Short mmCIF file of C-alpha atoms in Angstrom, two decimals:
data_model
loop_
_atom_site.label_atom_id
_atom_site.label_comp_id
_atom_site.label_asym_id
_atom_site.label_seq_id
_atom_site.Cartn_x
_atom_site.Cartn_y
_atom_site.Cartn_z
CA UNK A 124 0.00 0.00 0.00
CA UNK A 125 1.17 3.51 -0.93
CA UNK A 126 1.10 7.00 0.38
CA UNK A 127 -1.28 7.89 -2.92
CA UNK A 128 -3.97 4.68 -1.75
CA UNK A 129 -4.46 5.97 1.52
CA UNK A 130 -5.74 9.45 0.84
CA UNK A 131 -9.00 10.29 -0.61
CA UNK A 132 -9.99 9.92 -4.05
CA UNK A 133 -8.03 12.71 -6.08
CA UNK A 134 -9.08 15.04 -8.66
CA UNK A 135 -7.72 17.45 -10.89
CA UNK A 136 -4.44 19.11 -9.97
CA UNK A 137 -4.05 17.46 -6.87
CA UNK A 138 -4.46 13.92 -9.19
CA UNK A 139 -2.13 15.33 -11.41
CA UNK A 140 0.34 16.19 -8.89
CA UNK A 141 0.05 12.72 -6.92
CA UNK A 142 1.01 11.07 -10.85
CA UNK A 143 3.69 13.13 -11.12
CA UNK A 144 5.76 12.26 -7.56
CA UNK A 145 4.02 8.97 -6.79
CA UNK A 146 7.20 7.48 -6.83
CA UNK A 147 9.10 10.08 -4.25
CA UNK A 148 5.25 9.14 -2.00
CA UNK A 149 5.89 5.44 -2.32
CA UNK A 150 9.63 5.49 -1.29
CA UNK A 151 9.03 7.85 1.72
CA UNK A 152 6.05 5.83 2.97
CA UNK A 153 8.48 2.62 2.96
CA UNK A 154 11.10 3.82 4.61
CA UNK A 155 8.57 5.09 7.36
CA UNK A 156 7.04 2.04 7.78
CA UNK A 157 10.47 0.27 7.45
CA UNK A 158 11.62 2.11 10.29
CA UNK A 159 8.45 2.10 12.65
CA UNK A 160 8.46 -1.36 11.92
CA UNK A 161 12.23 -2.20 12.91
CA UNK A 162 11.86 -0.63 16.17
CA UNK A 163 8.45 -2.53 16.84
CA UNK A 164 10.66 -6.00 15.85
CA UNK A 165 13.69 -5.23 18.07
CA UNK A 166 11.03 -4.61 21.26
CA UNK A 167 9.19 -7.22 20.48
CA UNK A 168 12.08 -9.91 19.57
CA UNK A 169 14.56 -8.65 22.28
CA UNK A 170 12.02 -8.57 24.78
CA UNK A 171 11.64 -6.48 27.62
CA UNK A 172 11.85 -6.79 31.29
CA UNK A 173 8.56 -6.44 33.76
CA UNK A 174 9.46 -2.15 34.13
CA UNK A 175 8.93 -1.90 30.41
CA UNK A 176 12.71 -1.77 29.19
CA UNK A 177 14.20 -3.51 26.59
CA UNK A 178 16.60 -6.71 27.57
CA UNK A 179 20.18 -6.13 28.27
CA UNK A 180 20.77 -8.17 24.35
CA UNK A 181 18.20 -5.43 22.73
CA UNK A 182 20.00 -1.89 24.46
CA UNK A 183 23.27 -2.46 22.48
CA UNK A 184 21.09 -3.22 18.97
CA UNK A 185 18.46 -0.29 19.79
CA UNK A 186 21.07 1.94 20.55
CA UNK A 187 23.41 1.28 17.72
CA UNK A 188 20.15 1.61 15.61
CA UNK A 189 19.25 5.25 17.16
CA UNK A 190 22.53 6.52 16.83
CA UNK A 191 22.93 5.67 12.99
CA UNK A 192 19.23 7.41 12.61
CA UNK A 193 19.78 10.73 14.18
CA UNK A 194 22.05 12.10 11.32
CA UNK A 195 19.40 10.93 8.77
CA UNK A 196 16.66 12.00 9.94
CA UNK A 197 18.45 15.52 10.87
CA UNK A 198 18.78 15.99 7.14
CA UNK A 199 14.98 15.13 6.86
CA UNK A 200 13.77 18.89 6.62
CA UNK A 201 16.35 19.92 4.28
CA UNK A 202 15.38 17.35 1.97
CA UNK A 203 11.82 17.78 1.83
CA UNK A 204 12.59 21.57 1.44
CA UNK A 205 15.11 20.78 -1.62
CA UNK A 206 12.44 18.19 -3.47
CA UNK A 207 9.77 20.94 -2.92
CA UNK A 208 11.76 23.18 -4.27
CA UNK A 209 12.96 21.65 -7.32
CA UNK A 210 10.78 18.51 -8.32
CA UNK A 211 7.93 20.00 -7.20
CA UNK A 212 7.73 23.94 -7.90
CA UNK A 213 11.02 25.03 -9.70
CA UNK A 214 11.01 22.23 -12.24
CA UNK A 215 7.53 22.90 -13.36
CA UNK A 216 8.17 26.78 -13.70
CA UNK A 217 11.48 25.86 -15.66
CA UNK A 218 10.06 23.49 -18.21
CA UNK A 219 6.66 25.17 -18.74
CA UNK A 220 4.55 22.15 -17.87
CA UNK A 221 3.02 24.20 -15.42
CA UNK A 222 1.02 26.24 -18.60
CA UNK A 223 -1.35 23.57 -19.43
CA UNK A 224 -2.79 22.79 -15.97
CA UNK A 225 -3.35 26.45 -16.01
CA UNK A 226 -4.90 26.23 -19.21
CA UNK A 227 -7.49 24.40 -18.17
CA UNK A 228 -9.31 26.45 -15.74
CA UNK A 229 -7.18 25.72 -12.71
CA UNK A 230 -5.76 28.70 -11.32
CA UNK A 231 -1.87 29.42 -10.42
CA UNK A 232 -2.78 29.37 -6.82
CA UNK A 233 -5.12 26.19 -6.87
CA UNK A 234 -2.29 24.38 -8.81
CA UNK A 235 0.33 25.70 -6.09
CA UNK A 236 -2.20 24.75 -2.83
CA UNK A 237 -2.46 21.16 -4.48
CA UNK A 238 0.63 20.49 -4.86
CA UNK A 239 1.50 21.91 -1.00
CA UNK A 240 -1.21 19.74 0.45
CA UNK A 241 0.02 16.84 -1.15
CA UNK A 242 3.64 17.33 0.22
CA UNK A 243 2.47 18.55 3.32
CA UNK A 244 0.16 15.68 4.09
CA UNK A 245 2.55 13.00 3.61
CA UNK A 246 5.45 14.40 5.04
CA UNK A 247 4.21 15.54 7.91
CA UNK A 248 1.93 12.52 8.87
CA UNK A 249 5.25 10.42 7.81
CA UNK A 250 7.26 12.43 10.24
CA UNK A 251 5.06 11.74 13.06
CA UNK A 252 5.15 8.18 12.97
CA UNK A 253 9.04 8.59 13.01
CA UNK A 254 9.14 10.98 15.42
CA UNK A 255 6.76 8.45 17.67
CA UNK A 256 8.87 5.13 16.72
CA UNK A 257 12.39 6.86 18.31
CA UNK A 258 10.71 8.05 21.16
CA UNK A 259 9.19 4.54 22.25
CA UNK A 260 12.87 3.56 21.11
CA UNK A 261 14.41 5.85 22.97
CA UNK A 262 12.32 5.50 26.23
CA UNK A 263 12.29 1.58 25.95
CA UNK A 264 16.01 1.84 26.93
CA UNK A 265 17.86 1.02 29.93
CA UNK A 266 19.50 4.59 31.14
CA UNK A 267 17.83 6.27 27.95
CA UNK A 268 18.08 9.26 29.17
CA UNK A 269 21.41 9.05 29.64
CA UNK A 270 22.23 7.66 26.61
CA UNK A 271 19.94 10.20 24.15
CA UNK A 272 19.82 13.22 26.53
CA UNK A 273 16.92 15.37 25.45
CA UNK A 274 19.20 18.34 24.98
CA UNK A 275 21.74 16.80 22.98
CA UNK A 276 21.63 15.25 19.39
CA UNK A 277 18.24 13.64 19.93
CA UNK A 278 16.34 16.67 21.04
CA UNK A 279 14.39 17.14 17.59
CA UNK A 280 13.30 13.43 17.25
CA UNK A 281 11.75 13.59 20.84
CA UNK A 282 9.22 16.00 20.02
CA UNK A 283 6.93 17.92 17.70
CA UNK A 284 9.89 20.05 16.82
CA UNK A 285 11.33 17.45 13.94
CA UNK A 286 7.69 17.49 12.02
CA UNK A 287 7.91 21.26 12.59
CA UNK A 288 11.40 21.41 10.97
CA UNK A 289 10.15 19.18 7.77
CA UNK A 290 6.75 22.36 7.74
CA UNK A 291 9.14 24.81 7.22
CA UNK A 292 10.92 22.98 4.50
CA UNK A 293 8.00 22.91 3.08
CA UNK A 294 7.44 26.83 3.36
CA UNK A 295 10.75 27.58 2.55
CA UNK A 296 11.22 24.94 -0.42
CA UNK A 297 7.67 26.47 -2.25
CA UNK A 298 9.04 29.93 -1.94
CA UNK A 299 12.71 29.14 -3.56
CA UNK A 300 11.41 27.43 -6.21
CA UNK A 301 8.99 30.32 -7.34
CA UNK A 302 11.47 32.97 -7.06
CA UNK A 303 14.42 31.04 -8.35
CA UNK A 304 12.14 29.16 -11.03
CA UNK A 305 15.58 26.65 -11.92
CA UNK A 306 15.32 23.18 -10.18
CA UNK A 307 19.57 22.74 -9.16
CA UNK A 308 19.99 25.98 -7.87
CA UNK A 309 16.41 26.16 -6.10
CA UNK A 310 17.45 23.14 -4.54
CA UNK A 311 20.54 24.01 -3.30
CA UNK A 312 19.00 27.47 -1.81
CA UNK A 313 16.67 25.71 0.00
CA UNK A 314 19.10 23.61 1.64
CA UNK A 315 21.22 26.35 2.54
CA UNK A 316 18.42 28.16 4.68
CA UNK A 317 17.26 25.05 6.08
CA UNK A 318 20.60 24.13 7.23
CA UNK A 319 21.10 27.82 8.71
CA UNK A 320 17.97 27.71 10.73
CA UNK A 321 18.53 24.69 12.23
CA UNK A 322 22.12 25.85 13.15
CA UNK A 323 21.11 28.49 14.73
CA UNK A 324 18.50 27.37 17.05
CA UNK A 325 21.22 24.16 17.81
CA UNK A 326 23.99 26.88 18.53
CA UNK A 327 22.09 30.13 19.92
CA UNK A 328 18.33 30.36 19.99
CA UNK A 329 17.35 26.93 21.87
CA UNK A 330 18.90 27.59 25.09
CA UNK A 331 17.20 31.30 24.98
CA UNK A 332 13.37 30.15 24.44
CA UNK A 333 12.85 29.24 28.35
CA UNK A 334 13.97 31.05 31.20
CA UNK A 335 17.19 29.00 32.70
CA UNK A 336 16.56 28.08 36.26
CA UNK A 337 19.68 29.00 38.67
CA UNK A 338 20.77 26.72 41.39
CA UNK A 339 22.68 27.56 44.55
CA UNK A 340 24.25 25.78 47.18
CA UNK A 341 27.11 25.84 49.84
CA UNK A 342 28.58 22.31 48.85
CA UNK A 343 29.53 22.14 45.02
CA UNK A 344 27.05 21.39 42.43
CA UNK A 345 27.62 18.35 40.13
CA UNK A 346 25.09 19.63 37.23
CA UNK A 347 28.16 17.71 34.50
CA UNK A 348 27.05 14.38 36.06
CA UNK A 349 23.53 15.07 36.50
CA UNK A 350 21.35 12.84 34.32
CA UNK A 351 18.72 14.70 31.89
CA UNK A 352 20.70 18.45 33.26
CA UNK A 353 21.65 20.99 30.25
CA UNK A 354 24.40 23.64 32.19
CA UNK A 355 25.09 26.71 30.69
CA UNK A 356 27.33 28.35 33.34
CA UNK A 357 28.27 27.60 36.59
CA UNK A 358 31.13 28.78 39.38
CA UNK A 359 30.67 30.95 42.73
CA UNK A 360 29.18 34.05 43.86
CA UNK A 361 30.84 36.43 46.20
CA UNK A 362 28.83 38.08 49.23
CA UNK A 363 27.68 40.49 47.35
CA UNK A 364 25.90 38.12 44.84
CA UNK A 365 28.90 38.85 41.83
CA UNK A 366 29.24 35.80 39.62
CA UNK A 367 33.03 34.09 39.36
CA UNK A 368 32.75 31.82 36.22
CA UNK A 369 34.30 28.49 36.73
CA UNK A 370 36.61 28.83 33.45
CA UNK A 371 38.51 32.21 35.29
CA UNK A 372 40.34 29.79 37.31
CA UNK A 373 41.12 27.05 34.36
CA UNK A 374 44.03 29.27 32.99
CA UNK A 375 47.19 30.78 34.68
CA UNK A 376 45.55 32.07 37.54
CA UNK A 377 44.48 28.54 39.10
CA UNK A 378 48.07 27.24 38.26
CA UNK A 379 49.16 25.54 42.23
CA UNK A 380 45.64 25.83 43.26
CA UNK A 381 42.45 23.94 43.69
CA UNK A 382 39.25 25.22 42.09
CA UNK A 383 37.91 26.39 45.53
CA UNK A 384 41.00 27.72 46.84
CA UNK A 385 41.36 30.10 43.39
CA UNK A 386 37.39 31.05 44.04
CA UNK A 387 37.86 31.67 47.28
CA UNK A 388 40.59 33.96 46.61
CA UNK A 389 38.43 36.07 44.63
CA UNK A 390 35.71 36.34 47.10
CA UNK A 391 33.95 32.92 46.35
CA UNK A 392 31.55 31.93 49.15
CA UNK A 393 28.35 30.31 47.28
CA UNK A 394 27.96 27.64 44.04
CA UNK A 395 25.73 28.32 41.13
CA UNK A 396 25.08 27.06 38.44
CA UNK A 397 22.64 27.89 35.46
CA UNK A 398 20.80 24.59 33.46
CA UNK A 399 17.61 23.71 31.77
CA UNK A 400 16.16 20.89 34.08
CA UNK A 401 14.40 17.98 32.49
CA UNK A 402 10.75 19.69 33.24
CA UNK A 403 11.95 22.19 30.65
CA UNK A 404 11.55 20.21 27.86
CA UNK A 405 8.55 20.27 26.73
CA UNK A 406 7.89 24.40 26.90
CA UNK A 407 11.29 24.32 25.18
CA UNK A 408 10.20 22.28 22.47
CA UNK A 409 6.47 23.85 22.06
CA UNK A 410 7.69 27.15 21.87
CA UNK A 411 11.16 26.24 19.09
CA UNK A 412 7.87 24.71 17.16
CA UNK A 413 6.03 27.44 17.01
CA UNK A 414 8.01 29.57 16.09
CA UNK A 415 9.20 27.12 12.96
CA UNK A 416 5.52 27.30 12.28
CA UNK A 417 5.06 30.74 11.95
CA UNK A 418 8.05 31.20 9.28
CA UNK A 419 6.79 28.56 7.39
CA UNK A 420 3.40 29.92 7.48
CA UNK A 421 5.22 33.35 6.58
CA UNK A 422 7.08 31.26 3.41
CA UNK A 423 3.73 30.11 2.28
CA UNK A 424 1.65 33.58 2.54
CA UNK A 425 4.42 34.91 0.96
CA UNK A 426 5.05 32.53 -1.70
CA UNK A 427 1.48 32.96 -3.31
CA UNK A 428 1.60 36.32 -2.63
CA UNK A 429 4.92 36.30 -5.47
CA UNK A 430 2.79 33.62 -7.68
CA UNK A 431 -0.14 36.18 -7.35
CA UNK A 432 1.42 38.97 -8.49
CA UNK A 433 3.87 37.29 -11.48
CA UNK A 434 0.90 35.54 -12.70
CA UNK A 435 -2.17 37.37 -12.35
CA UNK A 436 -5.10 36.57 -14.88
CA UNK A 437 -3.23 33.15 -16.06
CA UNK A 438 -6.22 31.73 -15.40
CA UNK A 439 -9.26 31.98 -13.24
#
């Protein structure tokens, strides 16, 4: 069974548009239910003990498995943006097939929303089920959360924020490929600003999108070996509540001293440290989602506002 037999019976453009990438549907929905259905066989083959775990055999499998799927399914979003882009939009403006849909009483924007829905409905619902198969994955291991810490490489495939990453793809691929109208470069574009995005929420913007929680305490605070614990900053405060990183006394000025004998000689008295407990995961991950909604949202709105204007009165 395909991703084109499952959806309703299909009409016009959208028919048209479901001939044309069948193929891309059919591989996509495989390797979905390939991978939902490896997990479920490891689980259920392995076994798992009475707490729900998976077997000591099944945690070095599983996790081998997760850790080869993570830099995958990272690159998911970039190339759903890049095939919307090109196949989808850029290659149809480029060779002109686009003109005889529109010649037939199907407008530029009808022709551009069935080809979106399409995409969008596959994709997203395809996503999902990935996004649902690492987590039970994930949780079904022994120490899971140490080994796939929700801050680290896994954070995207725990949550809503992956299928949110593949929506503005999406956005982002439909808007390329009308205003570069060329199916390589399109492509490439798309993958680009994909790529940047996601960088930037990994390196700056995620650890901004929930207020940090600061701990204190008069013994030193562990927060490296913490289990499920994303630090930021930690070191001492002086008496009059002054913040002494930790790194000041890594370099010359801790030489022939311990760590609490250099804070202490600057006035050191309490630990602190700054983290994003486990609790903060999910407003974390709502709010990096909808945010990633909203530009591709933006994408879209503006991408038939571009086929609007370059193609008024093609047809009606």
């Amino acid at each position: 069974m395909s991703a084109l037999t499952i959806l309703p019976p299909l009409r016009g453009p959208h028919w048209v548009a479901a001939r044309q990438h069948r193929t891309t549907a059919k591989v996509f929905t495989i390797v979905v239910l390939v991978s939902a259905l490896l997990v479920t066989g490891l689980l259920i083959a392995l076994g798992t003990d009475p707490k729900g775990s998976v077997s000591q055999g099944a945690d070095t499998g599983l996790s081998m498995l997760l850790h080869r799927a993570i830099t995958p399914l990272a690159l998911l979003p970039a190339l759903v943006g890049a095939f919307v882009a090109g196949p989808l939009v850029a290659r149809e403006l480029e060779t002109g097939t686009y003109s005889w849909l529109w010649t037939q009483s199907v407008s530029p924007a009808r022709w551009l929303a069935a080809r979106l829905t399409l995409a969008t409905a596959v994709t997203l619902t395809g996503t999902t089920v990935l996004v649902m198969a690492f987590r039970t994955a994930r949780n079904s291991l022994e120490k899971g959360a140490m080994i796939f810490s929700w801050h680290d490489s896994a954070y995207e495939m725990l949550g809503p924020v992956a299928v949110a990453q593949c929506a503005l793809g999406i956005g982002v691929g439909t808007l390329v490929g009308l205003l570069v109208r060329r199916t390589v470069p399109a492509m490439m574009v798309t993958v680009l600003i994909v790529f940047v995005v996601q960088s930037a929420f990994v390196l700056w913007l995620r650890e901004l999108l929930w207020p940090v929680q600061s701990l204190v305490s008069k013994t030193p605070i562990d927060v490296v070996n913490t289990v499920g614990v994303w630090d930021f900053a930690e070191g001492m405060l002086t008496s009059d509540g002054t913040r002494i990183l930790s790194e000041t006394c890594w370099g010359p000025e801790g030489v022939g001293m311990t760590f609490e004998q250099c804070m202490a000689g600057k006035g050191g008295v309490t630990y602190f440290a700054d983290v994003h407990p486990p609790s903060h995961f999910w407003p974390i991950q709502l709010v990096e989602t909808g945010i990633l909604l909203v530009l591709a949202g933006l994408a879209v709105a503006v991408a038939f506002r571009v086929l609007g204007k370059r193609h008024a009165g093609s047809a009606s």
